[in-house]
CSV table of N, CA and C and ligand atoms in Angstrom, one decimal:
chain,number,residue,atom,x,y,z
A,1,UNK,N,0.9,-1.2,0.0
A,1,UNK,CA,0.0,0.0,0.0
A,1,UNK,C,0.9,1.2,0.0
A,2,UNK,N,2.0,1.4,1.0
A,2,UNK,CA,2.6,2.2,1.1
A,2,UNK,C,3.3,2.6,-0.3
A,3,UNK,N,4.3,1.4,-0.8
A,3,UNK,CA,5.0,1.6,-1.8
A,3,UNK,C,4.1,1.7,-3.4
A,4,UNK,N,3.0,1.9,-3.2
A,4,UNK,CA,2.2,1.8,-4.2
A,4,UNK,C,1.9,3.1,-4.2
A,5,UNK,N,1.7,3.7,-3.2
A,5,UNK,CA,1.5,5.4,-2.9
A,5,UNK,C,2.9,6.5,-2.9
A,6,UNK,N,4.0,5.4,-3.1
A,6,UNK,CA,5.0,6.2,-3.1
A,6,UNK,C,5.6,5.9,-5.0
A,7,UNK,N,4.7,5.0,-5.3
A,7,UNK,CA,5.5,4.5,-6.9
A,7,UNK,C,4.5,5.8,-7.8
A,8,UNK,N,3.2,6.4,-7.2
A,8,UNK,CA,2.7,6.8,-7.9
A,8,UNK,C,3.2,8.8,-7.7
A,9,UNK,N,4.1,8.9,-6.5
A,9,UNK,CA,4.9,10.1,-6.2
A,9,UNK,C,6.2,10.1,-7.2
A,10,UNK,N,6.4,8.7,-7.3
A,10,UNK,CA,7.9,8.6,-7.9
A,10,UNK,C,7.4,8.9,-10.0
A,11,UNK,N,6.0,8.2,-9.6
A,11,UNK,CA,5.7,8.6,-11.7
A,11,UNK,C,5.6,10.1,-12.1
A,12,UNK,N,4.9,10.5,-11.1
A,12,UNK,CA,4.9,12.3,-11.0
A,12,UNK,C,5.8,13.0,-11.0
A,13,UNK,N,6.4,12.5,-10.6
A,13,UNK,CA,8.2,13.1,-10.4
A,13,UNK,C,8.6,12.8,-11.4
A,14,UNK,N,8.7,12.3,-12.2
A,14,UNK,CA,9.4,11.6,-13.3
A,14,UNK,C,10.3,12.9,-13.8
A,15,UNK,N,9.7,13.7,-14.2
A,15,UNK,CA,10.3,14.9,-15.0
A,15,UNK,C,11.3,15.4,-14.1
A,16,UNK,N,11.6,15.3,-12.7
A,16,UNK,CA,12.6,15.9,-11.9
A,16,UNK,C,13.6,15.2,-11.9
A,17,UNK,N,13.7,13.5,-12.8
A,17,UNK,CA,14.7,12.8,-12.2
A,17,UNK,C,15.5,13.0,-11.6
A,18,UNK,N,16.2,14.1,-11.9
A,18,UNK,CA,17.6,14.6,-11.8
A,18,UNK,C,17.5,15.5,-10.3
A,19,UNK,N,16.7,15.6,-9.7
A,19,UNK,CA,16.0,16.4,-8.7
A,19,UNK,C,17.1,16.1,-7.3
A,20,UNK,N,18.0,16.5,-7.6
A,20,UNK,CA,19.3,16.4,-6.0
A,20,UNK,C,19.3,18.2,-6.4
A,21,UNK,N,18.3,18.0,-5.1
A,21,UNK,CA,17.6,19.8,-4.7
A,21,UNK,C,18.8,21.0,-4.6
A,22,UNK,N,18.8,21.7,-6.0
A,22,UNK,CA,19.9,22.5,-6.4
A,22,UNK,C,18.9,24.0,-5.1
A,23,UNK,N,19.4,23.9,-4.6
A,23,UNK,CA,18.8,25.3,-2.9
A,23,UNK,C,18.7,26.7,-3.8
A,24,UNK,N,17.2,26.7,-3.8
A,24,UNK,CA,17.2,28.2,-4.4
A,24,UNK,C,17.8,28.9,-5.3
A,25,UNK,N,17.8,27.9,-6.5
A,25,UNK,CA,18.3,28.5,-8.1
A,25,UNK,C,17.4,28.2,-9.0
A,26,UNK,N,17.6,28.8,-10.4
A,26,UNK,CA,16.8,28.4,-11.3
A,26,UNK,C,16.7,26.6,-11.4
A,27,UNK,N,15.3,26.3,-11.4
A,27,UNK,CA,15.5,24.9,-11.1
A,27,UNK,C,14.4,23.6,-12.3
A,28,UNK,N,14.7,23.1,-12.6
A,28,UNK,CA,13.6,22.3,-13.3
A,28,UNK,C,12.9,21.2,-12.2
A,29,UNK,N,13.1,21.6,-11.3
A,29,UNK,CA,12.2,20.5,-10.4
A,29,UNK,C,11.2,21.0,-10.4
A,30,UNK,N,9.9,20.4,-10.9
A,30,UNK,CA,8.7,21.1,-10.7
A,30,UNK,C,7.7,21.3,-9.6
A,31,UNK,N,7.9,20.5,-8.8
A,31,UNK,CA,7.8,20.7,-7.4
A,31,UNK,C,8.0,22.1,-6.4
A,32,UNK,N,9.6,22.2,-6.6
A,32,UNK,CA,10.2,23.0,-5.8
A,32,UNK,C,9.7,24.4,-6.5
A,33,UNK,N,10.0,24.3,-7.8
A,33,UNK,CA,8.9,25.6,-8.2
A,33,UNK,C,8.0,26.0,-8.1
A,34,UNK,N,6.9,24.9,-8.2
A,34,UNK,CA,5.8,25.3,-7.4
A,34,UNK,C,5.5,25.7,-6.3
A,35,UNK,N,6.6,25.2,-5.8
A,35,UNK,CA,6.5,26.1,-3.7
A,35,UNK,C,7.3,27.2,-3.9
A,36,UNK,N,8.4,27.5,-4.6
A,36,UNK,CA,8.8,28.9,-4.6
A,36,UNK,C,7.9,30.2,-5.0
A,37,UNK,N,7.0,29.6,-6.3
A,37,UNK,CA,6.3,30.3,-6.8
A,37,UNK,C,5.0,30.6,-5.2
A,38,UNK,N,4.6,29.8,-5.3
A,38,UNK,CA,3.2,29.7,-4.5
A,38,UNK,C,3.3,29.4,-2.7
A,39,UNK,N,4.5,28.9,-2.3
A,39,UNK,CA,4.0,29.4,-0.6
A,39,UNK,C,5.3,29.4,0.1
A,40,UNK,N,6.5,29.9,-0.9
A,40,UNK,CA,7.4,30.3,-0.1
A,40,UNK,C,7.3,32.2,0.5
A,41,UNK,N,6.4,32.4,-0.3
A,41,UNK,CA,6.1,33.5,0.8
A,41,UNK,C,5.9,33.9,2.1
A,42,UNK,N,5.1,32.9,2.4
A,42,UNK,CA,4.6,32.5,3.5
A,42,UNK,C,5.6,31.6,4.4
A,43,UNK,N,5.9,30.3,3.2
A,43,UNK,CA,6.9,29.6,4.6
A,43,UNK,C,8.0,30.1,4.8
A,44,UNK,N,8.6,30.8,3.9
A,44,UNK,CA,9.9,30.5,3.7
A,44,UNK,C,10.4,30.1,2.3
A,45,UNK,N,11.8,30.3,1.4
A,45,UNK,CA,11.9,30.0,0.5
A,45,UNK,C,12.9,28.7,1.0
A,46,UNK,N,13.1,28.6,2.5
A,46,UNK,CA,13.8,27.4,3.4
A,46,UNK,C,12.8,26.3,3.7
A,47,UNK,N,11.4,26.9,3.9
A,47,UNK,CA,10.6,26.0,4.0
A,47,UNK,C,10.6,26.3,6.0
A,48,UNK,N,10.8,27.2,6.0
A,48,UNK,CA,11.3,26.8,7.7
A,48,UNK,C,10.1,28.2,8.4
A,49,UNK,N,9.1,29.1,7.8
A,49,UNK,CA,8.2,29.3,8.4
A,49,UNK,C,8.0,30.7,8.5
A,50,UNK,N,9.6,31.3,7.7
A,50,UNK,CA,9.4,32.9,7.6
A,50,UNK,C,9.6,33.5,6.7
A,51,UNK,N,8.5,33.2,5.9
A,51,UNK,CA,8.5,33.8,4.6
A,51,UNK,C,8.0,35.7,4.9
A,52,UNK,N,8.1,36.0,4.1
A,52,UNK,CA,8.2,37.8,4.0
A,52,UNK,C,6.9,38.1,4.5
A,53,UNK,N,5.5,36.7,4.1
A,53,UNK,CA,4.6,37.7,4.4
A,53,UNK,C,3.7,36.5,5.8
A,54,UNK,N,4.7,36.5,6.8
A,54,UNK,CA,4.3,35.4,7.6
A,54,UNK,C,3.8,36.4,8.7
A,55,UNK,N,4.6,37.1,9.0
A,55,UNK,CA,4.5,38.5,10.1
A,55,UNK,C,2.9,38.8,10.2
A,56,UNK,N,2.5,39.2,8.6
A,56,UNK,CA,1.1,39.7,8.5
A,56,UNK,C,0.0,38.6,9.1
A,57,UNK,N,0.5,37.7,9.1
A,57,UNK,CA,-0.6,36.6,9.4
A,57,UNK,C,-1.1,36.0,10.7
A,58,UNK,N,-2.0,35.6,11.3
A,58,UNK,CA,-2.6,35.7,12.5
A,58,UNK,C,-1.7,34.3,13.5
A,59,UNK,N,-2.1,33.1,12.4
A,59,UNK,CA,-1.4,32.2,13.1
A,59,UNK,C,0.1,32.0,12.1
A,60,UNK,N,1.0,32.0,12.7
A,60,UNK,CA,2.5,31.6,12.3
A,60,UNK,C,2.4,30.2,10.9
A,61,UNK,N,3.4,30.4,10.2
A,61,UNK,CA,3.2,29.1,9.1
A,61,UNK,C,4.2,28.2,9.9
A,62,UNK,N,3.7,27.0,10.2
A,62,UNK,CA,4.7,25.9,10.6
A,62,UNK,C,6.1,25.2,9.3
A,63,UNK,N,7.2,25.1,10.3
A,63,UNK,CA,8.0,24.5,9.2
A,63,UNK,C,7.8,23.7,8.7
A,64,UNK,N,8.0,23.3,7.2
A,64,UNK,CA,7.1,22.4,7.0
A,64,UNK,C,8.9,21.4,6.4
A,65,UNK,N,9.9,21.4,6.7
A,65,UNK,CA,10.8,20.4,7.2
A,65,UNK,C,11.2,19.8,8.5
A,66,UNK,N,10.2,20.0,9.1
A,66,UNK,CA,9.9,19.3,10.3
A,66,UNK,C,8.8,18.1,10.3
A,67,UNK,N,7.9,18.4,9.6
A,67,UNK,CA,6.8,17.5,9.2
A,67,UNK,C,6.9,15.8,9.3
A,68,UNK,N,8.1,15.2,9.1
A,68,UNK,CA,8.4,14.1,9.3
A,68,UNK,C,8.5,13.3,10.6
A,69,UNK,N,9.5,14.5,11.2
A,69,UNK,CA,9.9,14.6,13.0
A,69,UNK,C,8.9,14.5,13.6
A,70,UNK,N,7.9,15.5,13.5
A,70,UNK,CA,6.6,15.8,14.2
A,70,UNK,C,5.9,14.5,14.3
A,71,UNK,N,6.1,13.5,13.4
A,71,UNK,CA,5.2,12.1,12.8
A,71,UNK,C,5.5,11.7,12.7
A,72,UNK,N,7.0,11.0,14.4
A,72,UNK,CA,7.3,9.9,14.3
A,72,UNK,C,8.4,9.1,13.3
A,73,UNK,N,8.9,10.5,12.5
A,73,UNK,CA,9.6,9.9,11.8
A,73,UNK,C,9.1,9.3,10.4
A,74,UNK,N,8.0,9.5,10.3
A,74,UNK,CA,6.8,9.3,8.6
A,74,UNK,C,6.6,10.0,8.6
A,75,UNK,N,6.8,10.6,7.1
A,75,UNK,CA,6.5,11.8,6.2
A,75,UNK,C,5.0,11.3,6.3
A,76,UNK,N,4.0,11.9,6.6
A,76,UNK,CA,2.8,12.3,6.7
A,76,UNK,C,2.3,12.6,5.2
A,77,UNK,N,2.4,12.0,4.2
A,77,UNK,CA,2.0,12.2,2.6
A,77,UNK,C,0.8,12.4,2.5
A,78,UNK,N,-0.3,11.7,2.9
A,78,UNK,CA,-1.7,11.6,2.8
A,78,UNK,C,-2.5,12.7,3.6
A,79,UNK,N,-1.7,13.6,5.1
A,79,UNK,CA,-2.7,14.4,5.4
A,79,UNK,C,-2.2,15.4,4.6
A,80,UNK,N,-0.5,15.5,4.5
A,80,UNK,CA,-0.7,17.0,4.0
A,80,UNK,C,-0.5,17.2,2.5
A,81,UNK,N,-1.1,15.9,1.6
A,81,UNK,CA,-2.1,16.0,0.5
A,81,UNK,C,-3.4,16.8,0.7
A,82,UNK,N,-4.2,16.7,1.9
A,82,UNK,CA,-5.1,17.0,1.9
A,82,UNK,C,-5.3,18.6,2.3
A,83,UNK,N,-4.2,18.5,3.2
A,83,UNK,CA,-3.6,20.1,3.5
A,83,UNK,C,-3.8,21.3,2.4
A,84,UNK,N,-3.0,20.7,1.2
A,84,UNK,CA,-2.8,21.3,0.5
A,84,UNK,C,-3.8,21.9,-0.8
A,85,UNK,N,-4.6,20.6,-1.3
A,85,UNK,CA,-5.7,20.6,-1.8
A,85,UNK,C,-7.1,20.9,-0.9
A,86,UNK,N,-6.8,21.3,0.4
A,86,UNK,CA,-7.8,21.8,0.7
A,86,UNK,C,-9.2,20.6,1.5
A,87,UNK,N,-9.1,19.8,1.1
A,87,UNK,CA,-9.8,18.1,1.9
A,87,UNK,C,-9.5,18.0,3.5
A,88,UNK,N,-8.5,18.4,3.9
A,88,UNK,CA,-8.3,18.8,5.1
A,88,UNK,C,-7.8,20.5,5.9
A,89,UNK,N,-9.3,21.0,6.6
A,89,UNK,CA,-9.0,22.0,7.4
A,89,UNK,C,-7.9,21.8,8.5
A,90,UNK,N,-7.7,23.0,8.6
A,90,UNK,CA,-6.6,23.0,10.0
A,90,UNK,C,-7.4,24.3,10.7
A,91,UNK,N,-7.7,23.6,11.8
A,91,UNK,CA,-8.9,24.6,12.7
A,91,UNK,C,-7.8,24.8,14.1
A,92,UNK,N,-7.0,26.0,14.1
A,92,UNK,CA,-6.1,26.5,15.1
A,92,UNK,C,-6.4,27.4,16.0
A,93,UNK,N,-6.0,28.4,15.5
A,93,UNK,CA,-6.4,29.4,16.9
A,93,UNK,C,-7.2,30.5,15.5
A,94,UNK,N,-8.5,30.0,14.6
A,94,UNK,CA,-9.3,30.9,13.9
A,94,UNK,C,-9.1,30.6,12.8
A,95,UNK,N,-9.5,31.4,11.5
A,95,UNK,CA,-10.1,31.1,10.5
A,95,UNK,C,-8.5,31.0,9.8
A,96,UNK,N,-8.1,30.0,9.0
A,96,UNK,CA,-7.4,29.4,8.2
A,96,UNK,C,-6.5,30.6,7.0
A,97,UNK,N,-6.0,30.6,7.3
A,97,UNK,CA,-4.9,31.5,6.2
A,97,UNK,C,-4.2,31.4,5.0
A,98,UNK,N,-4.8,30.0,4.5
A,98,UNK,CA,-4.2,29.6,3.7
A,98,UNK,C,-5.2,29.0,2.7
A,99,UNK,N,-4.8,29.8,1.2
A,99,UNK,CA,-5.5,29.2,-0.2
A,99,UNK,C,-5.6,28.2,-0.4
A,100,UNK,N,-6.5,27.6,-0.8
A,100,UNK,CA,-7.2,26.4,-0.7
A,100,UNK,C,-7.1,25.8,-1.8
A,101,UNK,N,-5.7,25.2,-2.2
A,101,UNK,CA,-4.9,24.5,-3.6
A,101,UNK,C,-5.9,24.2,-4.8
A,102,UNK,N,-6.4,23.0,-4.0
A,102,UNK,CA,-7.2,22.5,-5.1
A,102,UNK,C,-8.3,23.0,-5.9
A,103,UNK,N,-8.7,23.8,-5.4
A,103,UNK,CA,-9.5,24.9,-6.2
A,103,UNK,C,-9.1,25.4,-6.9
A,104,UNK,N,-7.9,26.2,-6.4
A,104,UNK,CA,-6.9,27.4,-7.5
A,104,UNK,C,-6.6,26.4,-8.7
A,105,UNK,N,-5.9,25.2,-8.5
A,105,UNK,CA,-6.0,24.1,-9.3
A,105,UNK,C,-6.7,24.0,-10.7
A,106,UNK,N,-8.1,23.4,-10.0
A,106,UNK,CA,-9.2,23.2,-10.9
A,106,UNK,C,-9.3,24.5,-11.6
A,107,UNK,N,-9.2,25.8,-11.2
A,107,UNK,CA,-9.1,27.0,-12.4
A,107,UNK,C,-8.2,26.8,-13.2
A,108,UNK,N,-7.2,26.2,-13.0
A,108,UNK,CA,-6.2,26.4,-13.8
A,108,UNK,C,-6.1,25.2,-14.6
A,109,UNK,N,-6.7,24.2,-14.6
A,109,UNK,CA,-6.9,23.1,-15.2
A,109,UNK,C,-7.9,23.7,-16.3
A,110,UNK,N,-9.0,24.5,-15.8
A,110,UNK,CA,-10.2,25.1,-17.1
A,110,UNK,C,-9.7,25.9,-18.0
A,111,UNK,N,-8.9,26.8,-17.5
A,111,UNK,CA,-7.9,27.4,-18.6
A,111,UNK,C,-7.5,26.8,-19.7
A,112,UNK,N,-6.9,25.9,-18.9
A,112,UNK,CA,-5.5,25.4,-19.8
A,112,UNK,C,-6.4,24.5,-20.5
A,113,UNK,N,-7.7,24.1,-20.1
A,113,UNK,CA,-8.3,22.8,-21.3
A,113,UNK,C,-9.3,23.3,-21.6
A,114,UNK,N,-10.1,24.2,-22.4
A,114,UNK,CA,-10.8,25.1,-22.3
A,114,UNK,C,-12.0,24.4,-23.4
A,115,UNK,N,-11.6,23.6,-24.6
A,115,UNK,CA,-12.3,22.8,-25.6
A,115,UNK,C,-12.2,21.4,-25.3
A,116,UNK,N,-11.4,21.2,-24.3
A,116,UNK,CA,-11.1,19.2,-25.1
A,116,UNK,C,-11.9,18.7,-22.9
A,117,UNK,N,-12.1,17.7,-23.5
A,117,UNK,CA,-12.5,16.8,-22.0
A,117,UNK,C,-10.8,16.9,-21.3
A,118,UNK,N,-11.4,17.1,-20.2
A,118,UNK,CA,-10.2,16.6,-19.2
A,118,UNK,C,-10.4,16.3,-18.3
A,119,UNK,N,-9.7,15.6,-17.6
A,119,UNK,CA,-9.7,14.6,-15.8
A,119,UNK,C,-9.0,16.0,-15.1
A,120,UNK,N,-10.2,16.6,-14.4
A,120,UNK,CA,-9.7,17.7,-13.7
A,120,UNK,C,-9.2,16.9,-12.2
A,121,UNK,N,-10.1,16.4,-11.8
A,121,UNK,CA,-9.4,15.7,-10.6
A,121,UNK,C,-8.0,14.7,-10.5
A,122,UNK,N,-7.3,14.6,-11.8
A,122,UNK,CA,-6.2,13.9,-12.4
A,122,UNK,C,-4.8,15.0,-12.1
A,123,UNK,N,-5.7,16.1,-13.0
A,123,UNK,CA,-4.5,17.1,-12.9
A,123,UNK,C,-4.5,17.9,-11.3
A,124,UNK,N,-5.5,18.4,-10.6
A,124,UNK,CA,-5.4,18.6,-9.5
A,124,UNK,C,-4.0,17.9,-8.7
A,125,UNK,N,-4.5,16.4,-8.8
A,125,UNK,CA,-3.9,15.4,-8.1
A,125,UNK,C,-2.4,15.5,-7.9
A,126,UNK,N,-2.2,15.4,-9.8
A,126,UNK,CA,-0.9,15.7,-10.2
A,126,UNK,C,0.2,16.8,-9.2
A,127,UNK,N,-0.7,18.0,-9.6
A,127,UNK,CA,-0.2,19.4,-9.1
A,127,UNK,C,0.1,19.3,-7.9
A,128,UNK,N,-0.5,18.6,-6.8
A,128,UNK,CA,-0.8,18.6,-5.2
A,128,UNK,C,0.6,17.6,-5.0
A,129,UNK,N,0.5,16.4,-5.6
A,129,UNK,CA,1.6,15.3,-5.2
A,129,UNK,C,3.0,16.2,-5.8
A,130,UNK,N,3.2,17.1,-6.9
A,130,UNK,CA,4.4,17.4,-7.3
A,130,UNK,C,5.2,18.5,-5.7
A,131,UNK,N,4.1,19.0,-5.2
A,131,UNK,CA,4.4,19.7,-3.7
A,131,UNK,C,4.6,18.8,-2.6
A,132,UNK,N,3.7,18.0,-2.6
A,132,UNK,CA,4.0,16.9,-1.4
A,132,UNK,C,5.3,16.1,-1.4
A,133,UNK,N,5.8,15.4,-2.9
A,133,UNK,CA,6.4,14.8,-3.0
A,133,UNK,C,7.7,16.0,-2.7
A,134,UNK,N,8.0,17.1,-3.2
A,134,UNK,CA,9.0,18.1,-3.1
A,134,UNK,C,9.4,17.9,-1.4
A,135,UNK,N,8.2,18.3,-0.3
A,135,UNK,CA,8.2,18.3,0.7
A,135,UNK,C,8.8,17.6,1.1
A,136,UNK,N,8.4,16.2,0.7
A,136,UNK,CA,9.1,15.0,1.6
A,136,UNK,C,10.5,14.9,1.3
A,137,UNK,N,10.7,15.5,0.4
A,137,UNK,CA,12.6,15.6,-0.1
A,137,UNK,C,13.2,16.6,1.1
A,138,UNK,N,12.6,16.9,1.5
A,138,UNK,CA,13.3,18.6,2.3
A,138,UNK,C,13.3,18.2,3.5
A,139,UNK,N,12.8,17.0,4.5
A,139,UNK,CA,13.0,16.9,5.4
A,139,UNK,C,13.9,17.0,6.1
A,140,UNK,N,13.5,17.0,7.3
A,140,UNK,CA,15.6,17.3,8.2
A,140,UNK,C,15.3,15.8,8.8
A,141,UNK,N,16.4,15.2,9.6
A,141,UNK,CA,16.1,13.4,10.0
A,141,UNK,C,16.1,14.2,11.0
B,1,HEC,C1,-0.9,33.0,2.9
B,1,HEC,C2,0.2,32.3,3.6
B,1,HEC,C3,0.4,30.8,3.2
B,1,HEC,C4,0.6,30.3,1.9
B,1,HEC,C5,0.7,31.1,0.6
B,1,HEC,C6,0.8,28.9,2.1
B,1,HEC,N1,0.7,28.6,3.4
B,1,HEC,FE1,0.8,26.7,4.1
B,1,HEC,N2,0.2,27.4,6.0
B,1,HEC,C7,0.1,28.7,6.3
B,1,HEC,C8,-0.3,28.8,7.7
B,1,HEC,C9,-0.6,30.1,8.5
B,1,HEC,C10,-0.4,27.5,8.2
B,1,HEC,C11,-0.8,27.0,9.6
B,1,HEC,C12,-2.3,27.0,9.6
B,1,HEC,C13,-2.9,26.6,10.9
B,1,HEC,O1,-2.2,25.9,11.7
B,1,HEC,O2,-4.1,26.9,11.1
B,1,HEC,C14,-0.1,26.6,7.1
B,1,HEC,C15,0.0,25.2,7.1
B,1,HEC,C16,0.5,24.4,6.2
B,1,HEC,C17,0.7,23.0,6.3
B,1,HEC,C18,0.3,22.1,7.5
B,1,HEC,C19,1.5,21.6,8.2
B,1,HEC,C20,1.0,20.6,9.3
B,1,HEC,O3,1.8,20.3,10.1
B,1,HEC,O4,-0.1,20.1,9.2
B,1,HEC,C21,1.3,22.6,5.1
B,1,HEC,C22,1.7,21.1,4.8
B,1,HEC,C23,1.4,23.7,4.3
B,1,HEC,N3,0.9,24.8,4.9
B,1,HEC,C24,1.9,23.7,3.0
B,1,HEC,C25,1.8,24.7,2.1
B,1,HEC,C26,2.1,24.6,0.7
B,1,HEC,C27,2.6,23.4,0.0
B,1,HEC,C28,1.8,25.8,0.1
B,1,HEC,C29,1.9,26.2,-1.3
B,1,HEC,C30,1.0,25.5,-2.2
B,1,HEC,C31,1.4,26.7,1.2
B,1,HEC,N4,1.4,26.0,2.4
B,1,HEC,C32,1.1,28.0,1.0
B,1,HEC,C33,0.2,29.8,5.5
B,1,HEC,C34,0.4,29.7,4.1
């Protein structure tokens, strides 16, 4: 089960093979770009919780290279899939501060296929595991 949920991180990945995380350069990992682009604001472009616009916000963004530690030592893939795409709230100290992926997603899925059928919940999926899977690279042991 496990290694079936991790063969289908490793097919998604495919395009980063080469993915030995060059820190904050122009990068073809598609993952890591999509966190630079979209929530290293917030975390961090370290991933570690102080991104530029973290000050402004009510509850602090947790590091999210700790995520492993926190859980025992298992990268936690499946909640904070859901984290990300939005399937799982995080109810803290008030109302949630954070864009709700898979939605922004699914717009961008309509865009981009605008005449032809498409598995919007395919490419969501896609989009969500190429961050999760980034994540689990960045852990600290
Ligand atoms: C607007 C600021 C902001 C942006 C942008 C943002 N986050 Fe967050 N994120 C937060 C905050 C704040 C929390 C903590 C929420 C809480 O505890 O209620 C959080 C929580 C999380 C968690 C939960 C960690 C845990 O232990 O459960 C994960 C994972 C996460 N963010 C990943 C991401 C990813 C990936 C992106 C980019 C797609 C992103 N975040 C973009 C502010 C942000």
């Amino acid at each position: 089960m496990k290694s079936a949920k991790l063969a289908i991180v490793v097919l998604v990945a495919t395009s980063s093979a080469n993915a030995t995380a060059s820190a904050q350069t122009a990068t073809a990992d598609p993952g890591q770009k999509e966190y630079e682009a979209r929530c290293s604001i917030c975390h961090g472009l370290d991933a570690k919780g102080s991104g530029v616009f973290s000050q402004a916000l009510k509850v602090a963004p947790p590091d999210l290279t700790l995520l492993a530690r926190n859980n025992g030592g298992v990268f936690p893939a499946e909640r904070i899939s859901g984290v990300i795409d939005g399937r799982i709230g995080i109810v803290s100290h008030g109302p949630r501060d954070m864009p709700i992926w898979g939605a922004r997603y699914a717009g961008d899925a309509a865009k981009r296929f605008p005449d032809i059928p498409y598995a919007q919940e395919t490419y969501i999926r896609a989009r969500v595991l190429q961050l999760v899977e980034y994540l689990s690279r960045i852990q600290q042991k």
